[in-house]
Amino acid sequence: MSLTKTSQTSIMQTYNRLPITAVKGEGSFLYSEDGTKYLDFTSGIATCNLGHQPEAIKKDVTDQLDLLWHCSNLYHIPKQKELADLLTAESCFDQVFFCNSGTEANEAAIKLVRKWSGKETIATFTKSFHGRTLGSLSATAQPSLQDGFGSMLPGFEYFPYNDFDRLSEIEELKPAAVMLELVQGEGGVRPADQEWISELVSICKSNNILIVVDEVQTGMGRTGTLFAHEQYGFDPDIMTLAKGLGSGFPIGAMLAKESVASTFGPGTHGSTFGGNPLASAAATATVKEVVSLLNNAKEMGDMLINEIKSLSEQHNSINEVRGLGLLLGIEVADAAPFVSKLREKDVLVLSAGPNVIRILPPLNVSKKEVEQFLEKLTDVFKSAEGKDKA
Ligand SMILES: Cc1ncc(COP(=O)(O)O)c(C=O)c1O
């Protein structure tokens, strides 16, 4: 039997690709096939947090490449142990499970919550994003992303984010866990309100409800501290990481307090590649490097948000500027034209939903690069509006 090939591309069309063919990266810059040098304020969507091709990571990965690429989790893996020791030393958690992506880390968290509690109910929040596999997608309270995929995993109850009035319903429901991002990244760069978080945490602590923070996007220094929950002043029970953890080398992790983590025993969960020697080498070097860049991330984040807020005073097209550290969003009526105009000026940014321009520079971005970005951003707003606010 022969099938006639009709498609024009061998890649499934799950992404609307932009007209850039990326061939090389260096620090804050991405080079395309046609030789254009772009100032990359996307960091591979909060993944290349140390910029492109960071030397320290390259060296450790190359050293590991010469020793051992992969071996099964049936054996002890020294780099994986070093990474777990480092992550637990730098956080409030006691144990780590390694996997390969954010969605997998969240799957692991959902399974751990279910096994620990013997219950299925997990409260999540509107406009959240937790991943594309069926469990994580069920946690993602965005019906448009779930459409067409049949029944979602049972047990998820959605609540409005930052809404004080509905917190009492979470207390009445007494779910096994709440799961949330502290800044909703894909959902429009929406930081959680500090008082709302304090009330939510207090409800969870007094009702034995686990708190799962999805720090896949907010973690690894992105918000100016190693993990965003540190700024909100509470200890979660479970945290998920991926994206920036490996500086672009695929790795995910679920961290938990011992009392919860001990529910998982041999055979309860696993991953062939999770925490393999190469991924662990990349992530160990990354954690060490990120810790030394937190001050720069905070300083450059403050500079960016303050300057963009001043810009918003002169331009009616900016509705709101928000974010934490180097995870920043500018809300406008329609983000796409601004993203395109910046690209025409060799600057890469993202959108988050239809009306937010998302800005994610690397944590080691220089003041000069931030100034260069601000200059281009100002030009784009000026030419889009044609006039300044009176
Ligand atoms: C908060 C959050 N959780 C989970 C994910 C899914 O991560 P991955 O694409 O590595 O599966 C993402 C990806 O954007 C995310 O932003």
mmCIF file of N, CA, C and O and ligand atoms in Angstrom, residues 45 100-104 106 129-132 181 185-186 214-218 242-243, ligand 1:
data_model
loop_
_atom_site.group_PDB
_atom_site.id
_atom_site.type_symbol
_atom_site.label_atom_id
_atom_site.label_comp_id
_atom_site.label_asym_id
_atom_site.label_seq_id
_atom_site.Cartn_x
_atom_site.Cartn_y
_atom_site.Cartn_z
ATOM 1 N N ILE A 45 11.605 31.726 25.375
ATOM 2 C CA ILE A 45 10.475 31.717 26.329
ATOM 3 C C ILE A 45 10.964 31.321 27.727
ATOM 4 O O ILE A 45 10.663 30.232 28.243
ATOM 5 N N ASN A 100 11.650 15.729 32.121
ATOM 6 C CA ASN A 100 12.240 16.405 30.955
ATOM 7 C C ASN A 100 11.589 17.716 30.543
ATOM 8 O O ASN A 100 12.073 18.364 29.621
ATOM 9 N N SER A 101 10.480 18.077 31.174
ATOM 10 C CA SER A 101 9.762 19.272 30.711
ATOM 11 C C SER A 101 8.843 19.771 31.819
ATOM 12 O O SER A 101 8.635 19.093 32.832
ATOM 13 N N GLY A 102 8.243 20.942 31.565
ATOM 14 C CA GLY A 102 7.326 21.520 32.540
ATOM 15 C C GLY A 102 6.054 20.710 32.685
ATOM 16 O O GLY A 102 5.567 20.478 33.793
ATOM 17 N N THR A 103 5.528 20.278 31.560
ATOM 18 C CA THR A 103 4.270 19.529 31.631
ATOM 19 C C THR A 103 4.475 18.217 32.402
ATOM 20 O O THR A 103 3.632 17.804 33.191
ATOM 21 N N GLU A 104 5.624 17.589 32.200
ATOM 22 C CA GLU A 104 5.912 16.340 32.931
ATOM 23 C C GLU A 104 6.097 16.584 34.423
ATOM 24 O O GLU A 104 5.724 15.751 35.249
ATOM 25 N N ASN A 106 4.595 18.851 36.088
ATOM 26 C CA ASN A 106 3.250 19.042 36.640
ATOM 27 C C ASN A 106 2.478 17.724 36.710
ATOM 28 O O ASN A 106 1.709 17.498 37.638
ATOM 29 N N PHE A 129 -1.590 28.355 32.993
ATOM 30 C CA PHE A 129 -1.038 27.464 31.983
ATOM 31 C C PHE A 129 -0.108 26.481 32.684
ATOM 32 O O PHE A 129 0.856 26.879 33.331
ATOM 33 N N HIS A 130 -0.417 25.182 32.546
ATOM 34 C CA HIS A 130 0.399 24.173 33.215
ATOM 35 C C HIS A 130 0.963 23.124 32.256
ATOM 36 O O HIS A 130 1.675 22.221 32.704
ATOM 37 N N GLY A 131 0.626 23.219 30.969
ATOM 38 C CA GLY A 131 1.212 22.281 30.010
ATOM 39 C C GLY A 131 0.178 21.645 29.107
ATOM 40 O O GLY A 131 -1.022 21.921 29.208
ATOM 41 N N ARG A 132 0.661 20.778 28.224
ATOM 42 C CA ARG A 132 -0.173 20.259 27.132
ATOM 43 C C ARG A 132 -0.531 18.781 27.248
ATOM 44 O O ARG A 132 -1.312 18.279 26.445
ATOM 45 N N GLU A 181 0.420 29.441 39.435
ATOM 46 C CA GLU A 181 1.622 30.218 39.087
ATOM 47 C C GLU A 181 1.576 31.501 39.914
ATOM 48 O O GLU A 181 0.496 32.064 40.102
ATOM 49 N N GLY A 185 2.270 33.471 33.406
ATOM 50 C CA GLY A 185 3.090 33.877 32.262
ATOM 51 C C GLY A 185 2.304 33.874 30.962
ATOM 52 O O GLY A 185 2.030 34.930 30.376
ATOM 53 N N GLU A 186 1.895 32.675 30.540
ATOM 54 C CA GLU A 186 1.158 32.552 29.270
ATOM 55 C C GLU A 186 -0.175 33.289 29.352
ATOM 56 O O GLU A 186 -0.685 33.793 28.361
ATOM 57 N N ASP A 214 3.642 26.209 40.456
ATOM 58 C CA ASP A 214 4.211 25.916 39.147
ATOM 59 C C ASP A 214 5.185 27.051 38.839
ATOM 60 O O ASP A 214 4.779 28.148 38.449
ATOM 61 N N GLU A 215 6.470 26.775 39.039
ATOM 62 C CA GLU A 215 7.503 27.803 38.794
ATOM 63 C C GLU A 215 8.292 27.469 37.521
ATOM 64 O O GLU A 215 9.468 27.784 37.396
ATOM 65 N N VAL A 216 7.600 26.811 36.594
ATOM 66 C CA VAL A 216 8.240 26.457 35.325
ATOM 67 C C VAL A 216 8.723 27.727 34.607
ATOM 68 O O VAL A 216 9.824 27.763 34.051
ATOM 69 N N GLN A 217 7.910 28.779 34.660
ATOM 70 C CA GLN A 217 8.306 30.038 33.998
ATOM 71 C C GLN A 217 8.896 31.036 34.997
ATOM 72 O O GLN A 217 9.811 31.790 34.669
ATOM 73 N N THR A 218 8.373 31.065 36.221
ATOM 74 C CA THR A 218 8.811 32.081 37.197
ATOM 75 C C THR A 218 10.092 31.686 37.921
ATOM 76 O O THR A 218 10.733 32.544 38.533
ATOM 77 N N ALA A 242 11.208 23.751 35.120
ATOM 78 C CA ALA A 242 11.712 23.232 33.826
ATOM 79 C C ALA A 242 12.379 24.421 33.145
ATOM 80 O O ALA A 242 13.228 25.056 33.772
ATOM 81 N N LYS A 243 11.959 24.733 31.915
ATOM 82 C CA LYS A 243 12.476 25.907 31.177
ATOM 83 C C LYS A 243 13.904 26.296 31.535
ATOM 84 O O LYS A 243 14.846 25.684 31.056
HETATM 85 C C1 LIG B 1 3.877 27.972 34.010
HETATM 86 C C2 LIG B 1 4.126 26.892 33.001
HETATM 87 N N1 LIG B 1 3.910 25.606 33.339
HETATM 88 C C3 LIG B 1 4.130 24.605 32.483
HETATM 89 C C4 LIG B 1 4.561 24.844 31.202
HETATM 90 C C5 LIG B 1 4.806 23.701 30.258
HETATM 91 O O1 LIG B 1 6.168 23.508 30.100
HETATM 92 P P1 LIG B 1 6.738 22.617 28.889
HETATM 93 O O2 LIG B 1 6.461 23.353 27.638
HETATM 94 O O3 LIG B 1 8.200 22.464 29.205
HETATM 95 O O4 LIG B 1 6.024 21.314 28.960
HETATM 96 C C6 LIG B 1 4.794 26.169 30.804
HETATM 97 C C7 LIG B 1 5.223 26.475 29.427
HETATM 98 O O5 LIG B 1 5.088 27.561 28.932
HETATM 99 C C8 LIG B 1 4.567 27.217 31.726
HETATM 100 O O6 LIG B 1 4.764 28.502 31.391
#
